[in-house]
Short mmCIF file of C-alpha atoms in Angstrom, two decimals:
data_model
loop_
_atom_site.label_atom_id
_atom_site.label_comp_id
_atom_site.label_asym_id
_atom_site.label_seq_id
_atom_site.Cartn_x
_atom_site.Cartn_y
_atom_site.Cartn_z
CA MET A 1 -9.08 7.61 20.99
CA ILE A 2 -7.43 7.79 17.59
CA LYS A 3 -3.84 8.99 17.56
CA LEU A 4 -1.81 9.73 14.46
CA ASP A 5 1.86 10.33 15.14
CA ASP A 6 4.26 11.75 12.53
CA ILE A 7 2.57 10.12 9.52
CA HIS A 8 4.42 10.40 6.23
CA LYS A 9 3.04 9.24 2.91
CA ALA A 10 4.29 9.86 -0.62
CA PHE A 11 2.99 8.72 -4.00
CA GLY A 12 6.06 8.61 -6.19
CA SER A 13 7.67 12.04 -5.95
CA ASN A 14 4.50 13.61 -4.54
CA GLN A 15 4.93 13.89 -0.77
CA VAL A 16 1.35 14.13 0.52
CA LEU A 17 1.69 13.73 4.29
CA ARG A 18 4.86 15.16 5.84
CA GLY A 19 4.56 14.31 9.50
CA MET A 20 0.88 14.59 10.33
CA THR A 21 0.18 14.36 14.05
CA LEU A 22 -3.34 14.46 15.48
CA GLU A 23 -5.39 13.12 18.38
CA ILE A 24 -9.12 12.53 18.25
CA PRO A 25 -10.59 11.96 21.74
CA LYS A 26 -13.19 9.22 22.10
CA GLY A 27 -16.79 10.30 21.55
CA THR A 28 -15.89 13.61 19.92
CA SER A 29 -16.40 14.89 16.42
CA MET A 30 -13.21 16.01 14.68
CA VAL A 31 -13.39 17.81 11.36
CA ILE A 32 -10.24 18.06 9.26
CA ILE A 33 -10.25 20.97 6.87
CA GLY A 34 -7.80 21.98 4.21
CA GLY A 35 -7.53 22.67 0.50
CA SER A 36 -7.94 20.09 -2.22
CA GLY A 37 -5.02 17.71 -2.52
CA THR A 38 -3.63 18.40 0.95
CA GLY A 39 -3.93 14.77 2.04
CA LYS A 40 -7.17 14.74 4.04
CA SER A 41 -8.54 11.62 2.34
CA VAL A 42 -5.13 9.96 2.43
CA ALA A 43 -4.98 10.44 6.21
CA LEU A 44 -8.39 8.88 6.61
CA LYS A 45 -7.51 5.93 4.37
CA CYS A 46 -4.28 5.41 6.31
CA ILE A 47 -6.27 4.94 9.53
CA LEU A 48 -8.52 2.37 7.85
CA GLY A 49 -5.55 0.55 6.36
CA LEU A 50 -6.65 1.22 2.78
CA ILE A 51 -3.31 2.98 2.27
CA LYS A 52 -0.14 2.05 4.12
CA PRO A 53 1.77 5.05 5.49
CA ASP A 54 5.49 5.22 4.70
CA SER A 55 6.29 5.98 8.34
CA GLY A 56 4.69 7.04 11.60
CA SER A 57 2.22 5.28 13.85
CA ILE A 58 -1.56 5.12 14.09
CA LEU A 59 -3.10 4.01 17.36
CA VAL A 60 -6.79 3.28 17.95
CA ASP A 61 -7.56 3.01 21.65
CA GLY A 62 -3.85 2.56 22.27
CA LYS A 63 -3.41 -0.34 19.85
CA PRO A 64 -1.62 -0.10 16.49
CA ALA A 65 -4.17 0.08 13.67
CA ASP A 66 -2.24 -2.46 11.58
CA SER A 67 -2.07 -5.21 14.23
CA GLY A 68 -4.57 -7.78 15.46
CA ASP A 69 -7.70 -9.13 13.80
CA ARG A 70 -8.37 -6.96 10.74
CA ASP A 71 -12.07 -7.89 10.48
CA ALA A 72 -12.66 -7.07 14.14
CA PHE A 73 -10.81 -3.79 13.68
CA LEU A 74 -12.85 -2.78 10.62
CA ALA A 75 -16.10 -3.85 12.31
CA ARG A 76 -15.59 -0.89 14.67
CA PHE A 77 -15.72 1.55 11.77
CA GLY A 78 -18.38 2.96 9.50
CA MET A 79 -17.55 5.16 6.57
CA LEU A 80 -19.48 7.51 4.33
CA PHE A 81 -17.59 7.88 1.06
CA GLN A 82 -17.52 11.10 -0.94
CA GLY A 83 -19.45 9.67 -3.89
CA GLY A 84 -21.49 7.27 -1.77
CA ALA A 85 -19.60 4.24 -3.14
CA LEU A 86 -22.84 2.26 -3.20
CA PHE A 87 -22.69 -1.12 -4.94
CA ASP A 88 -24.48 -0.64 -8.27
CA SER A 89 -25.56 -4.25 -8.61
CA LEU A 90 -27.30 -4.47 -5.22
CA PRO A 91 -30.62 -2.92 -4.21
CA VAL A 92 -30.52 -0.18 -1.62
CA TRP A 93 -31.46 -2.37 1.35
CA GLN A 94 -28.69 -4.86 0.55
CA ASN A 95 -26.23 -1.98 0.35
CA VAL A 96 -27.29 -0.77 3.78
CA ALA A 97 -27.31 -4.26 5.28
CA PHE A 98 -24.13 -5.40 3.50
CA ARG A 99 -22.16 -5.94 6.69
CA LEU A 100 -25.14 -7.60 8.38
CA MET A 101 -25.42 -10.26 5.68
CA ARG A 102 -21.82 -11.46 5.80
CA GLY A 103 -19.04 -12.36 8.21
CA ALA A 104 -19.18 -12.18 11.98
CA LEU A 105 -22.27 -9.92 12.07
CA LYS A 106 -24.29 -12.12 9.68
CA ARG A 107 -27.98 -12.52 10.45
CA PRO A 108 -31.04 -13.81 8.58
CA ALA A 109 -31.96 -11.83 5.45
CA GLU A 110 -35.36 -10.78 6.84
CA GLU A 111 -33.80 -9.36 9.99
CA ALA A 112 -31.06 -7.61 7.99
CA ARG A 113 -33.72 -6.08 5.73
CA GLU A 114 -35.69 -4.82 8.72
CA ILE A 115 -32.59 -3.19 10.17
CA ALA A 116 -31.79 -1.66 6.76
CA ILE A 117 -35.28 -0.17 6.49
CA GLU A 118 -35.01 1.18 10.03
CA LYS A 119 -31.66 2.82 9.19
CA LEU A 120 -33.11 4.23 5.97
CA ARG A 121 -35.95 5.71 7.99
CA ARG A 122 -33.36 7.15 10.39
CA VAL A 123 -31.77 9.08 7.54
CA GLY A 124 -35.13 10.29 6.27
CA LEU A 125 -35.77 7.81 3.46
CA LYS A 126 -39.04 5.94 2.98
CA PRO A 127 -39.15 2.12 2.99
CA ASP A 128 -40.09 2.03 -0.70
CA VAL A 129 -36.52 3.16 -1.50
CA ALA A 130 -35.24 -0.16 -0.14
CA ASP A 131 -35.84 -2.17 -3.29
CA ARG A 132 -34.57 0.41 -5.74
CA LEU A 133 -31.08 0.33 -7.28
CA PRO A 134 -28.61 3.09 -6.34
CA ALA A 135 -28.62 4.42 -9.93
CA GLU A 136 -32.34 5.20 -9.55
CA LEU A 137 -31.68 7.63 -6.67
CA SER A 138 -30.70 11.31 -6.66
CA GLY A 139 -27.29 12.39 -5.35
CA GLY A 140 -28.74 13.45 -2.00
CA MET A 141 -30.60 10.17 -1.59
CA GLN A 142 -27.46 8.20 -2.45
CA LYS A 143 -25.57 10.14 0.19
CA ARG A 144 -28.24 9.31 2.74
CA VAL A 145 -28.13 5.63 1.76
CA GLY A 146 -24.35 5.80 2.23
CA LEU A 147 -24.94 7.32 5.66
CA ALA A 148 -27.43 4.56 6.51
CA ARG A 149 -24.84 1.95 5.46
CA ALA A 150 -22.17 3.66 7.57
CA ILE A 151 -24.32 3.43 10.72
CA ALA A 152 -26.04 0.08 9.99
CA ALA A 153 -23.80 -1.98 12.27
CA GLU A 154 -23.70 0.78 14.91
CA PRO A 155 -19.96 1.40 14.74
CA GLU A 156 -17.91 3.08 17.47
CA ILE A 157 -16.04 5.25 14.96
CA ILE A 158 -17.54 6.88 11.86
CA PHE A 159 -15.64 8.58 9.06
CA PHE A 160 -17.29 11.06 6.71
CA ASP A 161 -15.43 11.91 3.53
CA GLU A 162 -16.71 15.21 2.15
CA PRO A 163 -20.32 14.43 3.15
CA THR A 164 -21.88 17.47 1.49
CA THR A 165 -19.89 17.70 -1.75
CA GLY A 166 -22.14 17.97 -4.79
CA LEU A 167 -25.32 18.62 -2.78
CA ASP A 168 -27.53 21.70 -2.86
CA PRO A 169 -27.41 23.86 0.33
CA ILE A 170 -30.69 22.50 1.69
CA MET A 171 -29.69 18.86 1.21
CA ALA A 172 -26.25 19.67 2.60
CA GLY A 173 -27.95 21.10 5.69
CA VAL A 174 -30.05 17.95 6.03
CA ILE A 175 -26.96 15.74 5.83
CA ASN A 176 -25.06 17.93 8.33
CA ASP A 177 -27.96 17.75 10.82
CA LEU A 178 -28.23 14.00 10.35
CA ILE A 179 -24.52 13.49 10.95
CA ARG A 180 -24.61 15.60 14.09
CA GLU A 181 -27.71 13.85 15.43
CA ILE A 182 -26.40 10.38 14.69
CA VAL A 183 -22.98 11.01 16.21
CA VAL A 184 -24.51 12.44 19.40
CA GLU A 185 -27.18 9.72 19.57
CA MET A 186 -24.70 6.86 19.07
CA GLY A 187 -21.93 8.42 21.15
CA ALA A 188 -19.56 7.59 18.33
CA THR A 189 -16.17 9.07 17.58
CA ALA A 190 -16.46 10.91 14.28
CA MET A 191 -13.87 12.14 11.85
CA THR A 192 -15.02 14.25 8.94
CA ILE A 193 -13.02 15.73 6.11
CA THR A 194 -14.50 18.64 4.25
CA HIS A 195 -13.87 22.12 2.88
CA ASP A 196 -17.46 23.17 3.46
CA MET A 197 -17.36 25.67 6.34
CA THR A 198 -21.09 25.31 6.99
CA SER A 199 -20.50 21.61 7.61
CA VAL A 200 -17.60 22.40 9.90
CA ARG A 201 -19.74 24.62 12.13
CA ALA A 202 -22.61 22.13 12.14
CA ILE A 203 -20.67 18.93 12.75
CA ALA A 204 -17.45 19.70 14.62
CA ASP A 205 -16.48 19.60 18.26
CA ASN A 206 -12.87 20.11 17.25
CA ILE A 207 -11.23 21.04 14.00
CA ALA A 208 -7.79 20.49 12.52
CA MET A 209 -6.32 22.48 9.66
CA LEU A 210 -4.22 20.32 7.33
CA HIS A 211 -1.89 22.07 4.94
CA ASP A 212 1.20 20.91 3.13
CA GLY A 213 0.98 17.49 4.77
CA VAL A 214 1.02 18.70 8.39
CA ILE A 215 -1.58 19.92 10.89
CA LYS A 216 -1.17 23.69 11.10
CA TRP A 217 -3.74 24.27 13.82
CA THR A 218 -6.10 22.19 15.93
CA GLY A 219 -8.57 23.15 18.62
CA PRO A 220 -12.24 23.47 19.57
CA VAL A 221 -14.55 24.78 16.87
CA GLY A 222 -15.49 27.71 19.12
CA GLN A 223 -11.90 29.00 18.95
CA MET A 224 -11.70 28.72 15.19
CA ASP A 225 -12.61 32.34 14.45
CA ASN A 226 -10.05 33.74 16.89
CA SER A 227 -7.26 31.24 16.36
CA GLY A 228 -4.66 33.75 15.19
CA ASP A 229 -3.37 31.11 12.78
CA PRO A 230 -2.82 32.70 9.35
CA TYR A 231 -3.51 29.44 7.47
CA LEU A 232 -6.80 28.81 9.26
CA ASP A 233 -7.85 32.46 8.96
CA GLN A 234 -7.21 32.49 5.23
CA PHE A 235 -9.05 29.20 4.76
CA ILE A 236 -12.17 29.97 6.79
CA HIS A 237 -12.53 33.41 5.22
CA GLY A 238 -11.81 32.13 1.73
CA ARG A 239 -9.18 34.76 1.00
CA ALA A 240 -6.98 34.48 -2.08
CA GLU A 241 -4.11 36.30 -0.28
CA GLY A 242 -2.24 34.64 2.53
CA PRO A 243 0.26 31.88 3.28
CA ILE A 244 -1.76 29.28 1.32
CA GLU A 245 -0.95 29.71 -2.34
CA ALA A 246 -4.08 30.03 -4.47
CA VAL A 247 -2.38 28.27 -7.37
CA ARG A 248 -1.25 24.81 -6.26
CA MET B 1 21.14 6.95 -30.67
CA ASN B 2 23.84 6.07 -28.16
CA PRO B 3 24.15 2.23 -28.19
CA LEU B 4 24.32 2.14 -24.39
CA ALA B 5 21.11 4.17 -24.12
CA LEU B 6 19.43 1.80 -26.56
CA LEU B 7 20.65 -1.16 -24.56
CA ALA B 8 19.38 0.46 -21.36
CA ARG B 9 15.99 1.02 -22.94
CA ILE B 10 15.76 -2.59 -24.10
CA GLY B 11 16.85 -3.75 -20.66
CA ARG B 12 14.22 -1.56 -19.01
CA LEU B 13 11.53 -2.93 -21.30
CA ALA B 14 12.62 -6.50 -20.53
CA LEU B 15 12.56 -5.79 -16.79
CA ASP B 16 9.12 -4.14 -17.06
CA TRP B 17 7.86 -7.15 -18.98
CA LEU B 18 9.28 -9.61 -16.46
CA SER B 19 7.88 -7.67 -13.51
CA ALA B 20 4.45 -7.58 -15.21
CA ILE B 21 4.60 -11.37 -15.62
CA GLY B 22 5.55 -11.63 -11.96
CA ARG B 23 2.65 -9.42 -10.86
CA VAL B 24 0.15 -11.40 -12.94
CA ALA B 25 1.56 -14.69 -11.60
CA LEU B 26 1.25 -13.45 -8.00
CA PHE B 27 -2.28 -12.23 -8.71
CA GLY B 28 -3.16 -15.67 -10.13
CA LEU B 29 -1.68 -17.38 -7.08
CA SER B 30 -3.56 -15.05 -4.76
CA THR B 31 -6.78 -15.75 -6.67
CA LEU B 32 -6.24 -19.49 -6.30
CA THR B 33 -5.65 -19.24 -2.54
CA HIS B 34 -8.75 -17.04 -2.14
CA MET B 35 -10.82 -19.56 -4.13
CA LEU B 36 -9.83 -22.32 -1.73
CA ARG B 37 -10.43 -20.64 1.63
CA PRO B 38 -13.66 -19.38 3.21
CA PRO B 39 -15.75 -17.33 3.16
CA PHE B 40 -17.25 -18.55 -0.11
CA TYR B 41 -19.69 -16.20 -1.81
CA GLY B 42 -22.28 -18.53 -3.33
CA ARG B 43 -24.60 -15.86 -4.68
CA GLU B 44 -21.76 -13.99 -6.42
CA THR B 45 -20.53 -17.27 -7.93
CA LEU B 46 -24.03 -18.11 -9.21
CA ASN B 47 -24.28 -14.61 -10.70
CA ALA B 48 -20.93 -15.05 -12.41
CA LEU B 49 -21.97 -18.49 -13.71
CA LEU B 50 -25.06 -16.89 -15.21
CA HIS B 51 -23.25 -13.95 -16.78
CA ILE B 52 -20.18 -15.78 -18.04
CA GLY B 53 -21.83 -19.07 -19.00
CA TRP B 54 -25.51 -18.78 -19.80
CA LEU B 55 -25.51 -15.27 -21.24
CA SER B 56 -22.52 -16.04 -23.49
CA LEU B 57 -24.38 -18.90 -25.18
CA PRO B 58 -25.96 -16.82 -28.00
CA VAL B 59 -22.71 -15.23 -29.10
CA VAL B 60 -20.84 -18.54 -28.83
CA GLY B 61 -23.56 -20.36 -30.77
CA LEU B 62 -23.64 -17.79 -33.57
CA THR B 63 -19.84 -17.70 -33.84
CA ALA B 64 -19.64 -21.50 -33.97
CA ILE B 65 -22.43 -22.06 -36.50
CA PHE B 66 -21.05 -19.55 -39.01
CA THR B 67 -17.49 -20.81 -38.52
CA GLY B 68 -18.55 -24.44 -39.05
CA GLY B 69 -20.50 -23.51 -42.18
CA ALA B 70 -17.64 -21.45 -43.63
CA LEU B 71 -15.17 -24.22 -42.79
CA ALA B 72 -17.25 -26.77 -44.72
CA LEU B 73 -17.35 -24.48 -47.76
CA GLN B 74 -13.60 -23.82 -47.60
CA ILE B 75 -12.64 -27.46 -47.23
CA TYR B 76 -14.95 -28.49 -50.03
CA ALA B 77 -13.56 -25.80 -52.35
CA GLY B 78 -9.95 -26.46 -51.33
CA GLY B 79 -10.35 -30.24 -51.40
CA ALA B 80 -11.79 -30.07 -54.92
CA ARG B 81 -8.34 -29.00 -56.19
CA PHE B 82 -7.02 -32.50 -55.48
CA ASN B 83 -10.25 -34.51 -55.53
CA ALA B 84 -10.56 -34.65 -51.76
CA GLU B 85 -14.02 -33.11 -51.33
CA ALA B 86 -15.13 -36.14 -49.30
CA VAL B 87 -13.00 -35.19 -46.29
CA VAL B 88 -15.29 -32.30 -45.35
CA PRO B 89 -16.92 -34.05 -42.32
CA GLN B 90 -13.61 -35.21 -40.87
CA ILE B 91 -11.82 -31.87 -41.28
CA VAL B 92 -14.77 -29.85 -39.98
CA ALA B 93 -14.92 -32.11 -36.93
CA ILE B 94 -11.22 -32.04 -36.19
CA GLY B 95 -10.89 -28.34 -37.04
CA MET B 96 -13.77 -27.33 -34.81
CA VAL B 97 -13.01 -29.60 -31.88
CA ARG B 98 -9.24 -29.27 -31.75
CA GLU B 99 -8.73 -25.64 -32.76
CA LEU B 100 -11.50 -23.35 -33.90
CA GLY B 101 -14.04 -24.24 -31.21
CA PRO B 102 -11.80 -23.54 -28.21
CA VAL B 103 -9.91 -20.61 -29.77
CA LEU B 104 -12.97 -18.79 -31.10
CA VAL B 105 -14.96 -19.35 -27.92
CA GLY B 106 -11.92 -18.18 -25.94
CA LEU B 107 -11.62 -15.03 -28.03
CA MET B 108 -15.36 -14.34 -27.82
CA ILE B 109 -15.14 -14.74 -24.05
CA ALA B 110 -12.18 -12.34 -24.05
CA ALA B 111 -14.25 -9.83 -26.01
CA ARG B 112 -17.46 -10.24 -24.05
CA VAL B 113 -16.52 -11.34 -20.54
CA THR B 114 -12.98 -10.04 -20.01
CA SER B 115 -13.93 -6.54 -21.12
CA SER B 116 -17.05 -6.54 -18.97
CA ILE B 117 -15.22 -7.81 -15.87
CA ALA B 118 -12.39 -5.29 -16.33
CA ALA B 119 -14.76 -2.36 -16.90
CA GLU B 120 -16.97 -3.33 -13.95
CA ILE B 121 -14.14 -3.82 -11.45
CA ALA B 122 -12.25 -0.75 -12.73
CA THR B 123 -15.38 1.38 -12.31
CA MET B 124 -15.83 -0.03 -8.81
CA LYS B 125 -12.25 0.96 -8.06
CA VAL B 126 -12.62 4.47 -9.47
CA THR B 127 -15.86 5.06 -7.55
CA GLU B 128 -14.31 3.77 -4.28
CA GLN B 129 -16.60 0.73 -4.18
CA ILE B 130 -13.54 -1.51 -3.70
CA ASP B 131 -12.46 0.62 -0.73
CA ALA B 132 -16.04 0.41 0.56
CA LEU B 133 -15.89 -3.39 0.36
CA VAL B 134 -12.71 -3.41 2.45
CA THR B 135 -14.20 -1.10 5.09
CA LEU B 136 -17.18 -3.48 5.25
CA SER B 137 -14.77 -6.31 6.17
CA THR B 138 -15.09 -7.96 2.75
CA ASN B 139 -12.01 -9.03 0.84
CA PRO B 140 -12.37 -7.91 -2.82
CA MET B 141 -10.24 -10.86 -3.98
CA GLN B 142 -12.73 -13.23 -2.37
CA TYR B 143 -15.90 -11.32 -3.21
CA LEU B 144 -15.12 -10.10 -6.74
CA VAL B 145 -12.23 -12.05 -8.22
CA ALA B 146 -12.55 -15.65 -6.97
CA PRO B 147 -16.23 -16.11 -8.04
CA ARG B 148 -15.58 -14.78 -11.55
CA VAL B 149 -12.47 -16.87 -12.16
CA LEU B 150 -14.13 -19.99 -10.74
CA ALA B 151 -17.22 -19.44 -12.90
CA ALA B 152 -15.13 -18.99 -16.05
CA PHE B 153 -13.04 -22.08 -15.23
CA LEU B 154 -16.23 -24.13 -14.91
CA THR B 155 -18.39 -22.72 -17.70
CA VAL B 156 -16.02 -21.98 -20.59
CA PRO B 157 -15.26 -25.71 -21.16
CA LEU B 158 -19.03 -26.26 -21.40
CA LEU B 159 -19.32 -23.35 -23.84
CA VAL B 160 -16.48 -24.83 -25.88
CA GLY B 161 -18.24 -28.22 -25.92
CA ILE B 162 -21.48 -26.59 -27.05
CA GLY B 163 -19.58 -24.47 -29.58
CA ASP B 164 -17.92 -27.60 -30.99
CA ILE B 165 -21.30 -29.30 -31.45
CA ILE B 166 -22.92 -26.22 -33.00
CA GLY B 167 -19.91 -25.69 -35.30
CA ILE B 168 -20.09 -29.27 -36.50
CA ALA B 169 -23.85 -28.81 -36.98
CA GLY B 170 -23.13 -25.68 -39.08
CA GLY B 171 -20.75 -27.67 -41.26
CA TYR B 172 -23.30 -30.49 -41.49
CA ALA B 173 -26.08 -28.10 -42.55
CA VAL B 174 -23.95 -26.54 -45.28
CA ALA B 175 -22.59 -29.91 -46.47
CA VAL B 176 -25.99 -31.60 -46.58
CA HIS B 177 -28.07 -28.72 -47.95
CA ASN B 178 -25.57 -26.91 -50.21
CA LEU B 179 -22.97 -29.50 -51.13
CA ASP B 180 -25.24 -32.58 -51.48
CA PHE B 181 -23.54 -34.73 -48.84
CA ASN B 182 -25.47 -37.71 -47.51
CA ALA B 183 -26.69 -36.80 -44.01
CA ALA B 184 -26.17 -40.21 -42.39
CA ALA B 185 -22.74 -40.67 -43.95
CA TYR B 186 -21.68 -37.18 -42.83
CA LEU B 187 -22.61 -37.90 -39.22
CA LYS B 188 -20.99 -41.35 -39.27
CA ASN B 189 -17.74 -39.94 -40.67
CA THR B 190 -17.75 -37.20 -38.06
CA VAL B 191 -18.32 -39.56 -35.12
CA ASP B 192 -15.90 -42.22 -36.41
CA PHE B 193 -13.12 -39.75 -36.99
CA LEU B 194 -13.13 -37.94 -33.64
CA GLU B 195 -11.07 -39.48 -30.83
CA PRO B 196 -11.50 -38.98 -27.07
CA LEU B 197 -8.23 -37.03 -26.94
CA ASP B 198 -9.66 -34.47 -29.40
CA ILE B 199 -12.59 -33.81 -27.09
CA ILE B 200 -10.47 -33.81 -23.92
CA SER B 201 -8.02 -31.32 -25.45
CA SER B 202 -10.93 -29.09 -26.46
CA LEU B 203 -12.37 -29.02 -22.94
CA VAL B 204 -8.97 -28.54 -21.26
CA LYS B 205 -8.29 -25.62 -23.60
CA GLY B 206 -11.69 -24.20 -22.69
CA ALA B 207 -10.87 -24.33 -18.97
CA ALA B 208 -7.46 -22.74 -19.53
CA PHE B 209 -8.80 -20.00 -21.80
CA GLY B 210 -11.70 -19.22 -19.47
CA THR B 211 -9.33 -18.93 -16.52
CA LEU B 212 -6.94 -16.67 -18.45
CA ALA B 213 -9.76 -14.48 -19.80
CA SER B 214 -11.40 -13.92 -16.42
CA LEU B 215 -8.07 -13.51 -14.62
CA MET B 216 -6.99 -10.78 -17.05
CA GLY B 217 -10.33 -8.98 -16.62
CA CYS B 218 -9.97 -9.05 -12.85
CA TYR B 219 -6.26 -8.15 -12.86
CA TYR B 220 -6.61 -5.15 -15.12
CA GLY B 221 -9.75 -4.02 -13.30
CA MET B 222 -8.04 -4.14 -9.92
CA GLN B 223 -4.96 -2.32 -11.30
CA SER B 224 -7.04 0.38 -13.01
CA GLY B 225 -5.92 3.99 -12.90
CA ARG B 226 -8.18 6.93 -12.08
CA GLY B 227 -11.07 8.31 -14.09
CA ALA B 228 -12.70 7.31 -17.33
CA GLN B 229 -9.31 7.03 -18.99
CA GLY B 230 -8.19 4.54 -16.36
CA VAL B 231 -11.28 2.41 -16.93
CA GLY B 232 -10.77 2.58 -20.71
CA ARG B 233 -7.13 1.57 -20.43
CA ALA B 234 -7.95 -1.29 -18.09
CA THR B 235 -10.62 -2.61 -20.44
CA LYS B 236 -8.46 -2.35 -23.56
CA GLY B 237 -5.42 -3.84 -21.81
CA SER B 238 -7.40 -6.74 -20.41
CA VAL B 239 -8.81 -7.77 -23.80
CA GLU B 240 -5.42 -7.46 -25.51
CA ALA B 241 -3.68 -9.47 -22.80
CA ALA B 242 -6.42 -12.12 -22.69
CA ALA B 243 -6.44 -12.56 -26.49
CA VAL B 244 -2.65 -12.87 -26.72
CA LEU B 245 -2.46 -15.23 -23.73
CA ILE B 246 -5.26 -17.39 -25.16
CA LEU B 247 -3.46 -17.74 -28.51
CA ALA B 248 -0.13 -18.44 -26.79
CA ALA B 249 -1.73 -20.98 -24.45
CA ASN B 250 -3.44 -22.60 -27.44
CA PHE B 251 -0.06 -23.10 -29.10
CA LEU B 252 1.44 -24.60 -25.94
CA LEU B 253 -1.54 -26.86 -25.24
CA THR B 254 -1.75 -28.06 -28.84
CA GLY B 255 1.94 -28.92 -28.62
CA ALA B 256 1.39 -30.72 -25.33
CA PHE B 257 -1.56 -32.77 -26.61
CA PHE B 258 -0.63 -33.48 -30.20
CA SER B 259 3.12 -33.12 -30.67
CA VAL B 260 4.56 -36.18 -32.41
#
């Protein structure tokens, strides 16, 4: 279980998180929704330790996220970045097998390559993609390579940062289906941030609505349409009028 | 302007400057500690050796040969004013080895390598590749910074040595073919005049300039702001800082080696 308790984070005078509290039960898929600039990515980076919160606590399976062996902690995570964040200088298979070629999970290059090709196949890419450079791939293919890298070491927890941004609806659907399948298949705990409502319905077990640095509503995805929460209602229906100001 | 406000502004600038020096010093120290402790990334270091050392050879060679040739012409023309044309070999040798070789190679490395390192690392930061490295349990200081600084520390002295030789060869070619110097006498004067300390100072300067150039590229890249503007600022800042630091370090090292 991942538990965020009263997380505050400011960048200069810009207070992004103002006491965010959220629990993500083990083996479930939580989707955090909210407008641009509401702190979704910041929350995710706080859990990973990429950003240090100003106050509050983050527990992963009951242990503080910032204590203990950092490498062992990070080895439990996989992450799909918004833009893919693939390493330009490395061919696709080395991107996918990056974690398997270094550190505690290191294995022979041949074996790492085989695993990479298997993971590429899992996300619907052919083996001939393996030797290409990321710049030679389309946006959708890069996203799938990023997904293959996120699952390469079979992590217990997977984060997806806006997995369908910039993709056409068909490719977005493919990515959503893949994420759902992989999370169910691996039994992983997943945390996705997005403002794509199609993704929310495809991926989520539970959703949380983040606005103004705090969670306004959280619950099962099935209750989303009848939540009675004005923030969530406005967001999921895409209305300009409501408690969320259109001009931020 | 209110004198107190002016004083406050000067004080703020001084504090900003001191804190920047502190940040760079801490970054340098952190780089050194990451260079000395495992894991060591051999492939990244070999790549950096290739890019910083081998691929800089053409630009270093061309810079050195033209500088050596121009130096020979200048010394000959200047020396002619007081009948001292014969000192061309000695002055070309000492000028190239002690000053122009290391400084010009250092500045060319700042232009070619510092800018490229800063732009590459800044782009990696902007596109979240640095964050991706961290989530993949890889320390960016160890994976990106340490190999580049180590490679520059090792290869720039070699580039300076090669630049010195090519510069002297440029002077030799101009002196022998354009100024009618005797080839054997030119070489003998060059070799006889140079002392071991000249060569040692040249190589030490090379190591110092290479370290500064690569460190500035890495520092500015890692500190880059967002977007294309952030990458542009990081690249520009890194080259400016590297060039100024190289010239300042040259002054200090020249004083340390040759002050009387």
